[in-house]
GROMACS .gro file of N, CA and C in nm:
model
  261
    1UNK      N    1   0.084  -0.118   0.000
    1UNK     CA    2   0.000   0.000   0.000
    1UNK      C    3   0.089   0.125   0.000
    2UNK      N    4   0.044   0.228  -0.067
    2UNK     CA    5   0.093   0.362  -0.077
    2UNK      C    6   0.075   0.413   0.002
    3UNK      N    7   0.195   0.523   0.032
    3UNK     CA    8   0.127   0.673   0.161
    3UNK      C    9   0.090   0.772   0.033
    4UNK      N   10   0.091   0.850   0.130
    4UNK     CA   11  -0.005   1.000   0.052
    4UNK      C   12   0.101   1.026  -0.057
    5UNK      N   13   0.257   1.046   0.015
    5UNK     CA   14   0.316   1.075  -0.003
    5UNK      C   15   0.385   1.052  -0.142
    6UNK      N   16   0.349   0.876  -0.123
    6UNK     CA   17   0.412   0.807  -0.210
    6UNK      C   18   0.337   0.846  -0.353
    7UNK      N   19   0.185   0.863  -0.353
    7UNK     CA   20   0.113   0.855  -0.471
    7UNK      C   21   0.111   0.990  -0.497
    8UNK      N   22   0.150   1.113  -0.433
    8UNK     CA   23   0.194   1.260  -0.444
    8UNK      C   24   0.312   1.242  -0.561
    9UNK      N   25   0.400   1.185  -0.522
    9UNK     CA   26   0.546   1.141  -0.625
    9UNK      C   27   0.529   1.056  -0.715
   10UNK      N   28   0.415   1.003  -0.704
   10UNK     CA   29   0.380   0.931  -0.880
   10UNK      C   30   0.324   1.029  -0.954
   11UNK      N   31   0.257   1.129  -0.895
   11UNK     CA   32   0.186   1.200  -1.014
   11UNK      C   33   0.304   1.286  -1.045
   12UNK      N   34   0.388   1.367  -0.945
   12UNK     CA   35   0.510   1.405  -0.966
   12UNK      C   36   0.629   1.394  -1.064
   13UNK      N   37   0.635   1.253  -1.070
   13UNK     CA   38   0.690   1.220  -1.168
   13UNK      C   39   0.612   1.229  -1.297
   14UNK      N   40   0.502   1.175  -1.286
   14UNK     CA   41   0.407   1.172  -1.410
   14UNK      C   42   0.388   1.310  -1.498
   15UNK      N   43   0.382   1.420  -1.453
   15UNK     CA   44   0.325   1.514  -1.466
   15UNK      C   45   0.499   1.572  -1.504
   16UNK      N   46   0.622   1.578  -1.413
   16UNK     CA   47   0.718   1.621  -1.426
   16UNK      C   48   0.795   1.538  -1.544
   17UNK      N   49   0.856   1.403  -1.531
   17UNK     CA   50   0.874   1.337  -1.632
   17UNK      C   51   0.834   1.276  -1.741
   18UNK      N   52   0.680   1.274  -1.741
   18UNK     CA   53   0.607   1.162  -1.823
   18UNK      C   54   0.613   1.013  -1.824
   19UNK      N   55   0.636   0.998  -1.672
   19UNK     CA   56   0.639   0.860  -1.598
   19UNK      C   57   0.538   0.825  -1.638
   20UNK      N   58   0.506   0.690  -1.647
   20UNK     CA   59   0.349   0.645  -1.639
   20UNK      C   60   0.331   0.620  -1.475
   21UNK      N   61   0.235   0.672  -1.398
   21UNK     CA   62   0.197   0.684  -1.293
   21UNK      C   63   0.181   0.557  -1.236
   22UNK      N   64   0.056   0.497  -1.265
   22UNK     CA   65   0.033   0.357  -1.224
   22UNK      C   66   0.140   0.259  -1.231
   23UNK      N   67   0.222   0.235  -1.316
   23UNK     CA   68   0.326   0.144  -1.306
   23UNK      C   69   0.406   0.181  -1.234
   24UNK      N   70   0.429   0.261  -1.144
   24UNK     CA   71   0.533   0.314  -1.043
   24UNK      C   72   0.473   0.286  -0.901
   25UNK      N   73   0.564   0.153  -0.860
   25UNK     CA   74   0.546   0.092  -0.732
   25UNK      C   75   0.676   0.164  -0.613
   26UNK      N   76   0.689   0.129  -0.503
   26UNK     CA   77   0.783   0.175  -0.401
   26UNK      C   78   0.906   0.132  -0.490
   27UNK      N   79   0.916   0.002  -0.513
   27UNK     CA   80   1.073  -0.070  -0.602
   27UNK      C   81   1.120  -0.032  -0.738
   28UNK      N   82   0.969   0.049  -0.759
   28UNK     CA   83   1.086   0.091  -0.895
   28UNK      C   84   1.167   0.182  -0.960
   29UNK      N   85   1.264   0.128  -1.017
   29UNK     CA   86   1.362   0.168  -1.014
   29UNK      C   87   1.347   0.369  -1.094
   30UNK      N   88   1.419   0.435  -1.017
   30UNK     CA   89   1.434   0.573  -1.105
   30UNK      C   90   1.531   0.614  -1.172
   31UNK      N   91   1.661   0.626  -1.145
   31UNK     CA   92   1.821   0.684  -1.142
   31UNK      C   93   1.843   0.564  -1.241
   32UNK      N   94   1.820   0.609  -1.379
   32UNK     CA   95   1.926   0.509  -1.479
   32UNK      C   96   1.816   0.417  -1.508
   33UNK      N   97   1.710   0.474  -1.471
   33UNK     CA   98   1.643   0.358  -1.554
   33UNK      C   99   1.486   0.483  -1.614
   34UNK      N  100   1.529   0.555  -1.607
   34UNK     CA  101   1.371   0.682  -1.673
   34UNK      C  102   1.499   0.777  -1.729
   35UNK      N  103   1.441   0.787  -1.847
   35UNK     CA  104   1.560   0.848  -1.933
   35UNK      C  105   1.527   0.994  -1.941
   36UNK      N  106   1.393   1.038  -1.864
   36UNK     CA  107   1.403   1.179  -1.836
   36UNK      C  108   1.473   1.203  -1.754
   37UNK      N  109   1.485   1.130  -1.674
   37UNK     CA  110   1.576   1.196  -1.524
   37UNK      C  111   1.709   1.203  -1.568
   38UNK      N  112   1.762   1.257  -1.636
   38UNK     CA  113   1.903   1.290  -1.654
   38UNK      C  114   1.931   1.423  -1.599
   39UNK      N  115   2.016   1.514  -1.563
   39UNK     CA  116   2.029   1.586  -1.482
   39UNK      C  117   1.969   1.752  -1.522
   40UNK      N  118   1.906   1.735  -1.634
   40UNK     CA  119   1.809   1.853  -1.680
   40UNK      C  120   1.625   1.804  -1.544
   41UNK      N  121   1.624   1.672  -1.613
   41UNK     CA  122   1.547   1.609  -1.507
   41UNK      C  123   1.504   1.589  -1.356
   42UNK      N  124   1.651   1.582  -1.361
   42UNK     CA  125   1.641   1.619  -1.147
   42UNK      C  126   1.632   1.728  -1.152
   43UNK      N  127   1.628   1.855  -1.176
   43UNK     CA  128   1.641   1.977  -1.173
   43UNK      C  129   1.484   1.988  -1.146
   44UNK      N  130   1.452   1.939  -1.229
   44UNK     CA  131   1.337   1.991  -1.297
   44UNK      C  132   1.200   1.922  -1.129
   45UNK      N  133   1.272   1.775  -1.128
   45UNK     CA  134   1.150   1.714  -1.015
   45UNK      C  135   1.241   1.779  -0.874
   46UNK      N  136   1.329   1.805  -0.867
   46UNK     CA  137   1.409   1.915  -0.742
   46UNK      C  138   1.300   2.025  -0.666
   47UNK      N  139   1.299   2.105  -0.818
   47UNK     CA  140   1.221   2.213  -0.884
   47UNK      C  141   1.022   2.200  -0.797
   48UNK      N  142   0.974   2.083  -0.845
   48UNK     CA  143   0.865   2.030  -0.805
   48UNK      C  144   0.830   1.936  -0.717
   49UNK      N  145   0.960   1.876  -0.646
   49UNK     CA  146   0.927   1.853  -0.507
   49UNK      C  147   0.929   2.002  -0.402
   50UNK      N  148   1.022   2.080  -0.420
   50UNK     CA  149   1.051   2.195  -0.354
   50UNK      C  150   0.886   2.286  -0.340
   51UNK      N  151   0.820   2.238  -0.459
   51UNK     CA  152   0.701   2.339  -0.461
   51UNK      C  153   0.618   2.258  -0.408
   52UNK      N  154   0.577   2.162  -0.414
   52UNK     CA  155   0.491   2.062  -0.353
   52UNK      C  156   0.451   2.076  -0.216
   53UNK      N  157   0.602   1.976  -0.189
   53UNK     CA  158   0.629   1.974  -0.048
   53UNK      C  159   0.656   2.125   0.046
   54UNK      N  160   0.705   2.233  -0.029
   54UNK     CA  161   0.740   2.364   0.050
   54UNK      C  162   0.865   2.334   0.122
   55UNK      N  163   0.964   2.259   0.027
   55UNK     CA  164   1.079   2.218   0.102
   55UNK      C  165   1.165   2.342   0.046
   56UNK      N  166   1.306   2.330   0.071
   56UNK     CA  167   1.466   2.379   0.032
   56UNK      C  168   1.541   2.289   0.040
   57UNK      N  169   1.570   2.236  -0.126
   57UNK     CA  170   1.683   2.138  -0.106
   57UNK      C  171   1.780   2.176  -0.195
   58UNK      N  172   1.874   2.177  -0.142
   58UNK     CA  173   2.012   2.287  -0.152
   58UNK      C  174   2.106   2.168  -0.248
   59UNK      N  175   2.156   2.204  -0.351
   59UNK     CA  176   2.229   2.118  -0.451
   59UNK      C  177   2.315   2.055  -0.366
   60UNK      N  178   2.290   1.914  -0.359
   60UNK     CA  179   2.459   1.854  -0.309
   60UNK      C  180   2.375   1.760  -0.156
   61UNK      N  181   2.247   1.857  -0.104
   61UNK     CA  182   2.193   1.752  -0.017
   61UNK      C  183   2.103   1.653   0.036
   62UNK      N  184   2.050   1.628  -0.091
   62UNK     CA  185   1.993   1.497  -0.117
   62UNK      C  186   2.130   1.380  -0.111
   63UNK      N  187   2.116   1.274  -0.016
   63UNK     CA  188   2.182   1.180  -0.039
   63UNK      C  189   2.147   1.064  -0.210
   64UNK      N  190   2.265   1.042  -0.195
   64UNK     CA  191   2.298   1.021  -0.352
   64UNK      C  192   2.194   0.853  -0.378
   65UNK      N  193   2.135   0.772  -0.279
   65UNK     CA  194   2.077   0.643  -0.284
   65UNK      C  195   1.898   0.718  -0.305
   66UNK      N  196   1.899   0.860  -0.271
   66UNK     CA  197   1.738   0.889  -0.290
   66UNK      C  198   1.681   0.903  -0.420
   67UNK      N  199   1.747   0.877  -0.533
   67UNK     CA  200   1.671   0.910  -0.626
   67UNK      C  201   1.663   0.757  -0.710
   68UNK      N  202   1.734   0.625  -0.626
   68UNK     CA  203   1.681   0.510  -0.673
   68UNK      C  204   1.617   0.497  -0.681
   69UNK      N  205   1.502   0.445  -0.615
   69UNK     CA  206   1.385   0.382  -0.630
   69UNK      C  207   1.305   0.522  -0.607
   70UNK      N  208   1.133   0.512  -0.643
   70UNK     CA  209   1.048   0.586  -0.561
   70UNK      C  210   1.027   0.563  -0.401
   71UNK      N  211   1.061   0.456  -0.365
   71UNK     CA  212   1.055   0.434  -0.234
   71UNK      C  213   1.178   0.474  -0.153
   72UNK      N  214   1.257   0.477  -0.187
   72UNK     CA  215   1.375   0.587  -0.164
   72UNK      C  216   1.359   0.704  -0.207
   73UNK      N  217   1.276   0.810  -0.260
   73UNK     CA  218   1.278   0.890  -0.255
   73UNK      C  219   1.155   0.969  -0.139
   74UNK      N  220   1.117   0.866  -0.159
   74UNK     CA  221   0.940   0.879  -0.024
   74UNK      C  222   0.994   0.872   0.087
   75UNK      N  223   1.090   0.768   0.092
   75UNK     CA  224   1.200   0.794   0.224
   75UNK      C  225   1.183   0.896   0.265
   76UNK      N  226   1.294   0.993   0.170
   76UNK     CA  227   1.388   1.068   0.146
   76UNK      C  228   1.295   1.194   0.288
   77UNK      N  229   1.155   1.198   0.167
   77UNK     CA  230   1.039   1.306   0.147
   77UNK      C  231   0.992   1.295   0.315
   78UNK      N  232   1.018   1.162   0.383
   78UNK     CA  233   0.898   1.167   0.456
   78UNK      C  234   1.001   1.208   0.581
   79UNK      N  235   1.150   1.209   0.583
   79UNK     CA  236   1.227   1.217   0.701
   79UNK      C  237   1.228   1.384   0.671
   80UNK      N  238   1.233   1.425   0.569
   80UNK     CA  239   1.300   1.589   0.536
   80UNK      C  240   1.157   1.619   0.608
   81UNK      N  241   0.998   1.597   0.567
   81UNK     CA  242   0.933   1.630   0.653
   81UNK      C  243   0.887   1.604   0.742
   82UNK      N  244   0.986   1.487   0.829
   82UNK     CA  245   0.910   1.491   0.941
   82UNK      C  246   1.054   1.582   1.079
   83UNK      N  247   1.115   1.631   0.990
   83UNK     CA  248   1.239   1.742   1.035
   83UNK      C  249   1.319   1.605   1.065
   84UNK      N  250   1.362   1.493   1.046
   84UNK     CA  251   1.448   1.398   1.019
   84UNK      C  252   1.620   1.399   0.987
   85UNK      N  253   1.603   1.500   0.896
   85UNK     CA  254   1.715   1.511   0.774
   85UNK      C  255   1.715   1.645   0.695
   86UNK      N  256   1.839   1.672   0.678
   86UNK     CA  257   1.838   1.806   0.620
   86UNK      C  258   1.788   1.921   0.679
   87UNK      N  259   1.800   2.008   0.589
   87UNK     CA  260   1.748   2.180   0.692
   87UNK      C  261   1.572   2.177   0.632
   0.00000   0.00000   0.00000
């Protein structure tokens, strides 16, 4: 089962990359395997997590394993907001 969070970052991607939404489970894979996300790409879902969420994520501090999977990045999402990690 999904959190909020998680199905927030499918449309995220969907809408940002042209992911297909529904086929995006916690395991699958992102970094090297969605050929939008090349580094015009992270910019871009950086860009639209930052607006989403109402975060600041400062180049360089996202740990480098969060943009594997979506479930590593829901991680990522759910420690930055639950004041976990990062500023």
């Amino acid at each position: 089962m999904m959190t909020t969070i998680g199905l927030t970052l499918r449309q995220i991607l969907a809408d940002t990359l042209g992911v297909e939404a529904a086929r995006l489970e916690p395991a699958s894979p992102l970094l090297g395997a969605v050929p939008a996300l090349d580094s015009l790409g992270q910019l871009a879902l950086l860009q639209a997590l930052e607006d989403r969420f109402g975060l600041l994520i400062e180049p360089g501090e996202m740990p480098a394993g969060s943009l594997a999977t979506l479930g590593s990045l829901e991680n990522y999402l759910c420690a930055r907001l639950c004041g976990w990690g990062g500023t």
